[in-house]
C-alpha positions in Angstrom: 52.9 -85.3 -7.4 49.2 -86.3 -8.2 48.0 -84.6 -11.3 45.2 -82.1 -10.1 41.8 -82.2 -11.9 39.2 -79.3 -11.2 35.4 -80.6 -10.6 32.5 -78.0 -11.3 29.6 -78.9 -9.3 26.2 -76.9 -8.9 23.9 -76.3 -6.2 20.8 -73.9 -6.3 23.0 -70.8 -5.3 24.7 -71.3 -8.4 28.2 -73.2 -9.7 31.8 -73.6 -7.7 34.8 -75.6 -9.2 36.4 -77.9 -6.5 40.3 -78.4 -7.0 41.0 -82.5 -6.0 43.4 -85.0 -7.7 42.0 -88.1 -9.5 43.6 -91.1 -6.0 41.7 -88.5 -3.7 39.0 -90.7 -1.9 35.2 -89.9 -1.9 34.8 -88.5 1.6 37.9 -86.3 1.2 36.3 -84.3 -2.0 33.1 -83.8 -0.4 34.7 -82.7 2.8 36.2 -80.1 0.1 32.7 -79.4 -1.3 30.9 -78.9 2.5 33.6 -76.5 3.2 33.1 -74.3 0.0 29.2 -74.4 0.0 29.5 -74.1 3.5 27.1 -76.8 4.7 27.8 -79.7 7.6 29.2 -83.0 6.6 25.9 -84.7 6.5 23.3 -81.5 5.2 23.9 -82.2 1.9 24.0 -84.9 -1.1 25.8 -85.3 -4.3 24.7 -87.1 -7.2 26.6 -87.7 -11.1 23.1 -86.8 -12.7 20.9 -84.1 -12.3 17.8 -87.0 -11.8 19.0 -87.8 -8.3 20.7 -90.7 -9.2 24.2 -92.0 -9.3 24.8 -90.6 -5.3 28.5 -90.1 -4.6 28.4 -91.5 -0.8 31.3 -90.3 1.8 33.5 -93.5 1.2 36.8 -93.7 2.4 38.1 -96.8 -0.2 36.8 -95.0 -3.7 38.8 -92.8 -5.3 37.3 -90.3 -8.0 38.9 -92.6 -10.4 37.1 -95.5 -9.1 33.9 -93.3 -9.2 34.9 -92.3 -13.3 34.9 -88.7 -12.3 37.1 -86.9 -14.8 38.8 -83.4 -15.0 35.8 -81.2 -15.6 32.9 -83.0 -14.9 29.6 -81.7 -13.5 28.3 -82.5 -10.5 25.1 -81.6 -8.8 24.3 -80.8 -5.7 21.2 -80.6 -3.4 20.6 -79.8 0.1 19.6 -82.4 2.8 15.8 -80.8 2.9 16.0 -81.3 -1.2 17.6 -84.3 -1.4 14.5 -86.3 -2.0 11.1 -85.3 -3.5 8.2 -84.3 -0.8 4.6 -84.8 -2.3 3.5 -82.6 0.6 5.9 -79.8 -0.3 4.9 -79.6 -3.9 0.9 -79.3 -3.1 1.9 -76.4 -1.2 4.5 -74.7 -2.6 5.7 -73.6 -6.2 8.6 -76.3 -7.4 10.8 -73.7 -8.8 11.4 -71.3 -5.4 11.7 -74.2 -3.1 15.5 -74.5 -2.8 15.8 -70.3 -2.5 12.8 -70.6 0.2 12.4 -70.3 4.1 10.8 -73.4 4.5 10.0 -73.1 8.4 8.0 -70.0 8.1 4.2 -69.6 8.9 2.5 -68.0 6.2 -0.9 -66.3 7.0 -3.7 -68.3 6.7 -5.3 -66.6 3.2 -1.9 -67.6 1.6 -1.9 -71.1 2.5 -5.5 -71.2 1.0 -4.6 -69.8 -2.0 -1.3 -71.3 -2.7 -3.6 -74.5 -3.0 -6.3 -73.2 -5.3 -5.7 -73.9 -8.8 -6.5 -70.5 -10.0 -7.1 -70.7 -13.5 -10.1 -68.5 -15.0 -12.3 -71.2 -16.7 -14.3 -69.9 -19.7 -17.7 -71.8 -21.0 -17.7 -72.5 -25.0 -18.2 -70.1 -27.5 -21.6 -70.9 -29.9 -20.1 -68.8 -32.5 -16.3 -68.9 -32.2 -15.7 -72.6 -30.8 -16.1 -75.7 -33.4 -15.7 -78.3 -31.3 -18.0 -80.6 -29.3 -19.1 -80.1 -25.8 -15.8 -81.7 -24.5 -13.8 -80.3 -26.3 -11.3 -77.3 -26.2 -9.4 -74.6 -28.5 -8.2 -70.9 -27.6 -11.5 -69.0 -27.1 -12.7 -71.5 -24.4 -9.6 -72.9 -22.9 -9.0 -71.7 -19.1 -6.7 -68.8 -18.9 -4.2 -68.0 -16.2 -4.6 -65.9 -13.4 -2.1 -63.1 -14.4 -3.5 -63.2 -18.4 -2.7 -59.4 -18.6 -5.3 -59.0 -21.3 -8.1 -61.0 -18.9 -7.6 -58.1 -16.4 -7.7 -55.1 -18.7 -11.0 -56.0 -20.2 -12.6 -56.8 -16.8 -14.9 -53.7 -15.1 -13.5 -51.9 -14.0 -10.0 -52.6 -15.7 -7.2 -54.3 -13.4 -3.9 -52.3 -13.7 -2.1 -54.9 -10.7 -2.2 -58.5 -10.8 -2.8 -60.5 -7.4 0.7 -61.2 -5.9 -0.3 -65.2 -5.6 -1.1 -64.9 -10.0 2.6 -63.1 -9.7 4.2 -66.1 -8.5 2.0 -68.5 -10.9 3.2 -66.4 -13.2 7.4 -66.6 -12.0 7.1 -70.6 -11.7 5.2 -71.2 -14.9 6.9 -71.5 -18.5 9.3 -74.0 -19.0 12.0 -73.7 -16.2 9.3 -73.7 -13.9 10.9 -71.0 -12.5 14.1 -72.5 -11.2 16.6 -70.0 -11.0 13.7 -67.3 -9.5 14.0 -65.7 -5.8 11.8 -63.4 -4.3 14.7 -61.2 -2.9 14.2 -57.9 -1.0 16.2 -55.2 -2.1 18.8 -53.5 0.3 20.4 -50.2 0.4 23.0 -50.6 2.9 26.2 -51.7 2.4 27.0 -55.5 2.5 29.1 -56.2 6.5 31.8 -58.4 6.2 34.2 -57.3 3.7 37.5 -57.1 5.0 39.5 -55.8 1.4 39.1 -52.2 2.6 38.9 -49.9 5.0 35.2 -49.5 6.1 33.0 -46.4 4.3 33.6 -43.6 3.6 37.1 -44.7 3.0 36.7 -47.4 1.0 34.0 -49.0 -0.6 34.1 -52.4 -3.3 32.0 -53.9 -6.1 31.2 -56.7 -3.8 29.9 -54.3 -0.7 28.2 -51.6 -2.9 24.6 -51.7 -3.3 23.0 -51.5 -6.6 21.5 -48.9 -8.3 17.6 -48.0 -8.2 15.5 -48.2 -11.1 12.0 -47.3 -10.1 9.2 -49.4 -12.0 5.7 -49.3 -11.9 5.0 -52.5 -9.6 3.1 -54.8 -11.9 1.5 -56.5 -8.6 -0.3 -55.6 -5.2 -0.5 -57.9 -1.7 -3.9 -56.6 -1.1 -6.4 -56.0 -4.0 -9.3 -54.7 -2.7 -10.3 -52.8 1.0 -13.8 -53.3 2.4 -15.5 -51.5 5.2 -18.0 -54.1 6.9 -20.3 -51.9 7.3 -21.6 -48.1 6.9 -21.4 -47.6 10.7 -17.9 -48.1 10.7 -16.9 -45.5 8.7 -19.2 -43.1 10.1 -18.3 -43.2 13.7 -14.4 -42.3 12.7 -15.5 -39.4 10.8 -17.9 -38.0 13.1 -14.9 -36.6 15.3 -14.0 -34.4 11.6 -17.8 -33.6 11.3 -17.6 -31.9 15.0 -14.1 -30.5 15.3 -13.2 -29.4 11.7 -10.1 -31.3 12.5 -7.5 -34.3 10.8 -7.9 -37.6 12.2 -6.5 -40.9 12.5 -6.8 -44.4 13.2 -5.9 -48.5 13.0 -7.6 -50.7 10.9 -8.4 -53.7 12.5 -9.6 -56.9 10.8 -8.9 -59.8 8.8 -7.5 -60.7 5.2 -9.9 -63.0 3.1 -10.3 -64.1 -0.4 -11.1 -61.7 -3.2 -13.3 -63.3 -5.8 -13.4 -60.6 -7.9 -9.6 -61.1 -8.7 -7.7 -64.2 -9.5 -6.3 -65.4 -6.6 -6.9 -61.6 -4.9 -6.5 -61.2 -1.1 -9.3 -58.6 0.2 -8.8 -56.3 3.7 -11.9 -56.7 5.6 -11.9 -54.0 8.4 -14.4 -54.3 11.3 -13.3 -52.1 13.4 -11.1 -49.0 13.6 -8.9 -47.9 16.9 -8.3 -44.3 17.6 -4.6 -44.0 19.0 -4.0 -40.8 20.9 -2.8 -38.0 19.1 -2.9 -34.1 18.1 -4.7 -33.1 15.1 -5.3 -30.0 13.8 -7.6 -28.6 10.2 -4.0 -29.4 8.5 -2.0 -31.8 10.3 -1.8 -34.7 12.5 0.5 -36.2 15.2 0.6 -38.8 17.1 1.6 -39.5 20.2 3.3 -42.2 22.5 -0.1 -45.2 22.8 0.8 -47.5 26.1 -1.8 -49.7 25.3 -0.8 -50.7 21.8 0.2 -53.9 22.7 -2.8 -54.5 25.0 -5.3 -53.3 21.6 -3.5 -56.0 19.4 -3.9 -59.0 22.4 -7.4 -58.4 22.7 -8.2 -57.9 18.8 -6.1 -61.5 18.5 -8.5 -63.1 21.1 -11.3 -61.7 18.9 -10.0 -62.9 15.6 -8.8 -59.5 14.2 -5.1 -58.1 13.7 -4.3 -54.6 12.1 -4.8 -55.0 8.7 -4.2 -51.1 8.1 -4.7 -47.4 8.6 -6.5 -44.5 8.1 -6.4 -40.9 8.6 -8.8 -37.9 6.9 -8.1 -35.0 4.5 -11.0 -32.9 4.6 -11.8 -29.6 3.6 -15.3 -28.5 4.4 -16.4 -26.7 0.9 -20.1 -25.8 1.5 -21.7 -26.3 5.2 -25.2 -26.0 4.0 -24.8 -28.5 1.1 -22.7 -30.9 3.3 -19.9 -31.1 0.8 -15.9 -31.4 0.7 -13.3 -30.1 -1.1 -11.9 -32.2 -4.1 -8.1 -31.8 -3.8 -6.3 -35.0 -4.0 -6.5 -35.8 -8.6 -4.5 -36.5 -11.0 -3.2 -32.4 -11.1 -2.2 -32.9 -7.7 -1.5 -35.8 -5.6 -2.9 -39.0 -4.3 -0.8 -39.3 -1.7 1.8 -37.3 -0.7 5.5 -37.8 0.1 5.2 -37.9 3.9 2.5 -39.9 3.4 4.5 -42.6 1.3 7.2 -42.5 3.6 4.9 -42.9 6.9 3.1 -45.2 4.6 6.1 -47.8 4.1 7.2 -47.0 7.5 4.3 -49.0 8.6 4.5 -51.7 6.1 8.1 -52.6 7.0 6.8 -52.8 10.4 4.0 -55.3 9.4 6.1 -57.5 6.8 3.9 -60.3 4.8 5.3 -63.5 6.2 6.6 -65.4 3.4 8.6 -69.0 3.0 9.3 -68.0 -0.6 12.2 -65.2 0.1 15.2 -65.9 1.9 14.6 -63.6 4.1 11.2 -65.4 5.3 9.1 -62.3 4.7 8.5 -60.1 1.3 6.3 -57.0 0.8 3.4 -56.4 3.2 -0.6 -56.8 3.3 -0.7 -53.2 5.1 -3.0 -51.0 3.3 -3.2 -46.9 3.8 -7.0 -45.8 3.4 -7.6 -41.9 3.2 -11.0 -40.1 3.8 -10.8 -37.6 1.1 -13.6 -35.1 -0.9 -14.3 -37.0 -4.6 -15.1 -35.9 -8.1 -18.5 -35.5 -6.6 -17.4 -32.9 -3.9 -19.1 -35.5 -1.3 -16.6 -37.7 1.1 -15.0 -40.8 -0.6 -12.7 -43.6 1.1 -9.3 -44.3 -1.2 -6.8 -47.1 -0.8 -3.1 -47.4 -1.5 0.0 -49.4 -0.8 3.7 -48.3 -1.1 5.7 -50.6 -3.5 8.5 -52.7 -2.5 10.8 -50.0 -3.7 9.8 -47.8 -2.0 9.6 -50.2 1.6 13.5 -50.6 1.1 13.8 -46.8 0.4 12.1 -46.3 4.0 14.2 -49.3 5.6 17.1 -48.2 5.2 16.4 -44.1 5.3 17.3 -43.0 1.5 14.0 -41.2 0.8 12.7 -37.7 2.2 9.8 -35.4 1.6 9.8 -32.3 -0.4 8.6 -29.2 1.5 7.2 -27.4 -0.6 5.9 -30.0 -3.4 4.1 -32.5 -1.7 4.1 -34.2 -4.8 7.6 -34.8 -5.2 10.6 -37.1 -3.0 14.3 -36.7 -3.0 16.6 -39.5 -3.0 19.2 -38.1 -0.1 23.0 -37.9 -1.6 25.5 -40.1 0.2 27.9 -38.8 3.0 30.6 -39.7 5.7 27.7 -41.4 7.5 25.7 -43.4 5.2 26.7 -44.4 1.3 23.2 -44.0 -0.7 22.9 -46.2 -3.7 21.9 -43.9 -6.9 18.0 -44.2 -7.7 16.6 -43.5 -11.0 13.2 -43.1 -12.4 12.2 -43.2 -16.2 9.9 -40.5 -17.7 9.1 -39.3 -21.4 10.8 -36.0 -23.0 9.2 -33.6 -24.8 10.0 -35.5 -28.1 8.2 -38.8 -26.7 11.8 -40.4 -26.2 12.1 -42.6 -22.7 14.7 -40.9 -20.9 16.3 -41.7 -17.1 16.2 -39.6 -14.9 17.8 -39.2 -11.4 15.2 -39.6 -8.4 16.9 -35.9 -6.9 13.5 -34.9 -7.3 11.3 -37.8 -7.9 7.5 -38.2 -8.3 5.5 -40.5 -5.9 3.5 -42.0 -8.3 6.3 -44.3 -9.1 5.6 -45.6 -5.8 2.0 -45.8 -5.2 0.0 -48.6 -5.7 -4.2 -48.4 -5.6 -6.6 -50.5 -4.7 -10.1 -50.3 -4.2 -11.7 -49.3 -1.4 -15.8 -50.6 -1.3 -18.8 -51.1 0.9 -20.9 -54.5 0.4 -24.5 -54.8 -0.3 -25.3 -56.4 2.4 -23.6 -55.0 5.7 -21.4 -57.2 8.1 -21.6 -57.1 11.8 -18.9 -58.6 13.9 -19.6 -56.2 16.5 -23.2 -55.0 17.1 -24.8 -51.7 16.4 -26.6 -49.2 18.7 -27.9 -45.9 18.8 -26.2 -45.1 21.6 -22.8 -46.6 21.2 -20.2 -46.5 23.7 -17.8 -43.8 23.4 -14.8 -44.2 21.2 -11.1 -43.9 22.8 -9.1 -40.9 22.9 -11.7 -38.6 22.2 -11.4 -36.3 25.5 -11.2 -33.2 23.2 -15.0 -33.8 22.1 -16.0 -34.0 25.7 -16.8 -38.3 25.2 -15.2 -40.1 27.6 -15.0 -43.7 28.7 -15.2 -44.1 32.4 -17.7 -46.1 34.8 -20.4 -43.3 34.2 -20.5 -43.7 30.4 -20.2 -47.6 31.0 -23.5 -47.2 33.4 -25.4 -44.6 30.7 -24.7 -47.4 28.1 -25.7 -50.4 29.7 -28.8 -47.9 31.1 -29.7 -47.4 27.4 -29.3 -50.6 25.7 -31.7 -53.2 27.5 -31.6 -55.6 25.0 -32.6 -59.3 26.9 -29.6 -60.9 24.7 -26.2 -59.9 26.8 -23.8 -60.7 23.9 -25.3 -57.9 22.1 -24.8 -55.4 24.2 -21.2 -56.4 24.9 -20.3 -57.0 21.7 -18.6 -53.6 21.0 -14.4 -52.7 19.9 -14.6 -50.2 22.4 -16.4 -51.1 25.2 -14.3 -54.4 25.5 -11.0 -52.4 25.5 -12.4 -50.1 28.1 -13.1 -53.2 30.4 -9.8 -54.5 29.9 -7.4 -51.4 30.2 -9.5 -49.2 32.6 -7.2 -48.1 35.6 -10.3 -48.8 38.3 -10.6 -52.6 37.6 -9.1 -53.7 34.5 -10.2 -57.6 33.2 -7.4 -58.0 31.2 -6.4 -61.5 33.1 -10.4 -62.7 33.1 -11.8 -61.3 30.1 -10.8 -64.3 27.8 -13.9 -66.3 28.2 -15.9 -63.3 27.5 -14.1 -62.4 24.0 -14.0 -66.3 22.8 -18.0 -65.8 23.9 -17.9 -62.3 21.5 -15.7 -64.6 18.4 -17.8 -67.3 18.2 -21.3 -65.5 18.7 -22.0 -67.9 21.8 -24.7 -66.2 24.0 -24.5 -69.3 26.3 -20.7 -68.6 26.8 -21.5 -65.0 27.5 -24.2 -65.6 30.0 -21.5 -67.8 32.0 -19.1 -64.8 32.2 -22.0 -62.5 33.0 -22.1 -64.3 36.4 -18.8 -64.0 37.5 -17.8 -61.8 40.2 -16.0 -59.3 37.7 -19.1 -58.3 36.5 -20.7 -58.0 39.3 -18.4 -55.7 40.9 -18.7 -53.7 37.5 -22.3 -53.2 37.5 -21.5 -52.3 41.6 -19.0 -49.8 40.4 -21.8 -48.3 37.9 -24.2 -47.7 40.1 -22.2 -46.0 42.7 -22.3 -42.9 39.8 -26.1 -42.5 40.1 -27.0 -44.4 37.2 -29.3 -47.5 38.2 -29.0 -50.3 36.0 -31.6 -52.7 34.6 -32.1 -55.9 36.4 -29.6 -55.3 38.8 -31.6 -55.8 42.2 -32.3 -59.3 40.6 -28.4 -60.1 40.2 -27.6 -62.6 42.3 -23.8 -63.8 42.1 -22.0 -62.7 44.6 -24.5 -62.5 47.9 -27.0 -59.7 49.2 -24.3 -58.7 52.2 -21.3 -58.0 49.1 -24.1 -56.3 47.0 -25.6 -54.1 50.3 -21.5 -52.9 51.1 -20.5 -52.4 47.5 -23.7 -50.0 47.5 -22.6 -48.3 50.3 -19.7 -47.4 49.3 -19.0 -44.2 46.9 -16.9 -43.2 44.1 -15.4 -39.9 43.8 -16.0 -37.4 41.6 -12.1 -36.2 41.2 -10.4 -39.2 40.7 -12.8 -42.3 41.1 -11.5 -43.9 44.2 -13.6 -46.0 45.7 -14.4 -44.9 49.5 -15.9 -45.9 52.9 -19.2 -45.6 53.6 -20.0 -42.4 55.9 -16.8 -40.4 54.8 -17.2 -37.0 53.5 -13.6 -36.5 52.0 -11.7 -38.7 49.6 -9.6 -40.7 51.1 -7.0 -40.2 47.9 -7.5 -36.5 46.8 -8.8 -35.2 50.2 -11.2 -33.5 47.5 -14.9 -33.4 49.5 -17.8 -35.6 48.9 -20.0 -33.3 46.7 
């Protein structure tokens, strides 16, 4: 019998030992080695050295002897997709997490841009400190990385979170480049697939068991800074709290861009904000089943937006005559509260940050909470948070719940028949100043909040334009504002501006056209929004004369309200325009009826 000879060879995912015999042929042993790394004949390469040279090819006339490959020897092996170097992978991504990667995922567009930049915080020379020429460098002068810890602490005001992109620089730097680093998400559940036991609660194995939870501060955010395009914005979602005395809510919509203040940040710019239907009371809020969610996030794609985000109010009136708010949410209380963490990474494992880096192809999220709240200054201030990673997989997988009566405070849930709950733990300081773990049955939700800042620029931005009489907001029946063909006619009535795109650039009004139960544009509205994106007026114009519009502006003035410059319109014929205006709209249900009828023809309701 052939003398066996074990052969350790190592891939990325680490090192296996292949049992062979020193007469077994090439093709043979790495028929061996597909089977145990469980690739395809042909997805995979093996060289001698770990430079990518000395390539054992699947050749049926070589024996490992022939090849000099003795009892013990390492081999090293690399996927098909790493078997040779790519210039056009390593501009783009970090050389260290490429064989742990998804390769095939799309990554927004702010983190392609950034993954490109170089990053580095360059420094001019010191007159009184540097001793060198002009061209020269030493350590007060020479450019420091973007996650220099002690950069960030001195800068105004101080950085507690690094950008996520300096977090990577900061994984694939050093010597190793990183090499044996993998953004992994962390699970909860129990691992499927093990067959050495009966399945929980009776039985349960080292290889199956999740691991236990130590919360840490998360030393990096995906979004580092929240800005509000514009005053106006803001405004017209607390106006509903200003004239009810009740909690509100709402989606951020907008776009991520670069963050200059921050190496490498990523900012949330939020142009406008989309009012979901719901129930909200001085102390809560619920919401409610939306049917046109999917239609809002279509038509804020066509307009170069996506939901970046959400927001909701806590705010207690203090003094009506002075106009200011209660101050309740400090460092004695709470920034956020449990069910607010929990609703909070609800929503950002909903909206996960697409990311080539993880197995997985996504890691973390760019979903940022923003809460209306009373300030130090009793006067109403906007605050922004994420939920750490921890706490996303918490969420996932259903291991955290509120506190009743300590808003302040979580509980990890205990395991049972139904669900096995990995133990999570927390570290806190004793009464001595010793560091001491603690288990997370209560646990406080700072552990889990990260802040960001939430600003206003200088100078405003306008993606949509602004009136004084702005079309009424969605969902806002309770306040007696709401969107139908005579609100449409009052606002186009109002605004007479001689540039159309202005008066049709607005959030609202465009969703209105486009899920409105009379005529809804949703299939010829795309020429209109494009027009709206790019700031065309010319593009605009060409929709204005299309017969959807006409019939629109027909519709409006069947409710009494006569538009401007509508006896001049001339798209669709004077016969079309003298029987649309002959016809009326009822006042029940809208339909639109015959001329010379006195009853509806759908509610049988009468004329006037």
């Amino acid at each position: 019998m052939a003398e066996s000879i074990i052969i350790r060879v190592q891939s990325p995912d680490g090192v296996k030992r292949i049992t062979a015999t020193k007469r077994e042929t090439a093709a043979t042993f790495l028929k061996k080695v597909a089977k145990e790394f469980g690739f395809q004949n042909n997805g995979f390469s093996v060289y001698i050295n770990r430079n990518k040279t000395g390539e054992i090819t699947a050749s049926s006339s070589k024996s490992l002897h022939l090849l000099k490959i003795k009892h013990g020897d390492l081999l090293f092996l690399f996927p098909s997709s790493l078997a040779g170097p790519s210039s056009e992978m390593e501009t783009s991504t970090p050389p260290g997490l490429k064989a742990f990667g998804a390769p095939n995922v799309v990554e927004d567009e702010i983190d392609q841009y950034l993954s490109k930049q170089d990053g580095k915080i360059y420094r001019s020379r010191d007159p009184q400190l540097c001793r060198h020429g002009p061209l020269g460098k030493c350590v007060h002068c020479v450019p420091l990385e973007p996650f220099d810890e002690d950069y960030l602490n001195h800068l105004e005001p101080p950085v507690k979170h690094m950008s996520f992109h300096a977090y990577i620089r900061k994984l694939t730097g050093g010597a190793d480049k990183g090499k044996f680093v993998a953004l992994e998400n962390i699970s909860c559940k129990i691992k499927s697939g093990c067959e050495g036991h009966l399945p929980w609660p009776n039985g349960i194995c080292t290889k199956c068991q999740p691991s236990a939870i130590t919360l840490n501060r998360q030393k990096y955010r995906h979004v580092d800074n929240i800005m509000f395009e514009n005053h106006t914005v803001a405004d017209r979602f607390l106006d509903f709290w200003r004239k009810t005395g009740n909690q509100h809510f709402g989606y951020l919509y907008g776009r991520y861009t670069e963050h200059k203040d921050i190496p490498l940040g990523i900012r949330a710019e939020v142009a406008a904000i989309y009012e979901p239907p719901q129930i909200g009371t001085q102390n809560s809020l619920e919401l409610l089943e939306d049917p046109k969610a999917e239609v809002v996030d279509e038509i804020a794609a066509k307009l170069g937006l996506r939901k970046v985000g959400w927001i909701f109010t806590d705010l207690v009136s203090e003094d009506t005559r002075k106009g200011t708010v209660r101050y309740s949410r400090n460092k004695d209380t709470y920034f956020l509260s449990s069910e607010e963490c929990i609703t909070a990474g609800d929503f950002q494992n909903k909206h996960p940050n697409a990311c080539r880096l993880s197995p997985d192809g996504h890691f973390g999220s760019k979903f940022v909470t923003a809460v209306a709240t009373g300030g130090p200054d009793n006067q109403v201030h906007f605050e922004g948070y994420q939920v750490s990673n921890q706490c996303m997989a918490l969420v996932r997988d259903e291991c955290l719940l509120p506190c009743k009566d300590a808003p302040e405070l979580g509980y990890a849930k205990e395991s049972s028949s139904e669900q096995y709950v990995p133990d999570v733990f927390y570290k806190d300081i004793d009464k001595f100043g010793n560091e001491i773990t603690q288990l997370a049955r209560p646990l406080p939700v700072e552990y889990l909040i990260i802040d960001i800042t939430t600003t206003f620029p200088k100078d405003p931005v306008y993606t949509f334009s602004i009136s004084q009489n702005p079309f009424p907001i969605e969902n806002r029946d309770v306040l007696g504002e709401t969107q139908d063909f005579h609100s449409l006619a009052t606002y186009l009535s109002q605004n007479t501006s001689s540039v159309f795109l202005d008066t049709i650039s607005d959030f609202h009004l465009l969703l209105f056209l486009v899920t409105n139960e009379v005529m809804p544009l949703q299939d010829s509205i795309s020429l209109l929004l494009e027009a709206v994106r790019t700031r065309n007026e010319e593009l605009a114009q060409t929709w204005k004369k299309s017969e959807q519009w006409a019939t629109i502006e027909q519709l409006c003035s069947t409710v009494g309200v006569q538009l401007p410059g509508l006896q001049e319109y001339g798209a669709v014929g004077g016969s079309a325009h003298a029987a649309a205006s002959a016809m009326w709209a009822c006042q029940h249900c809208t339909f639109m009826n015959q001329p010379g009828t006195g009853h509806c023809e759908m509610c049988s309701l009468p004329r006037t």
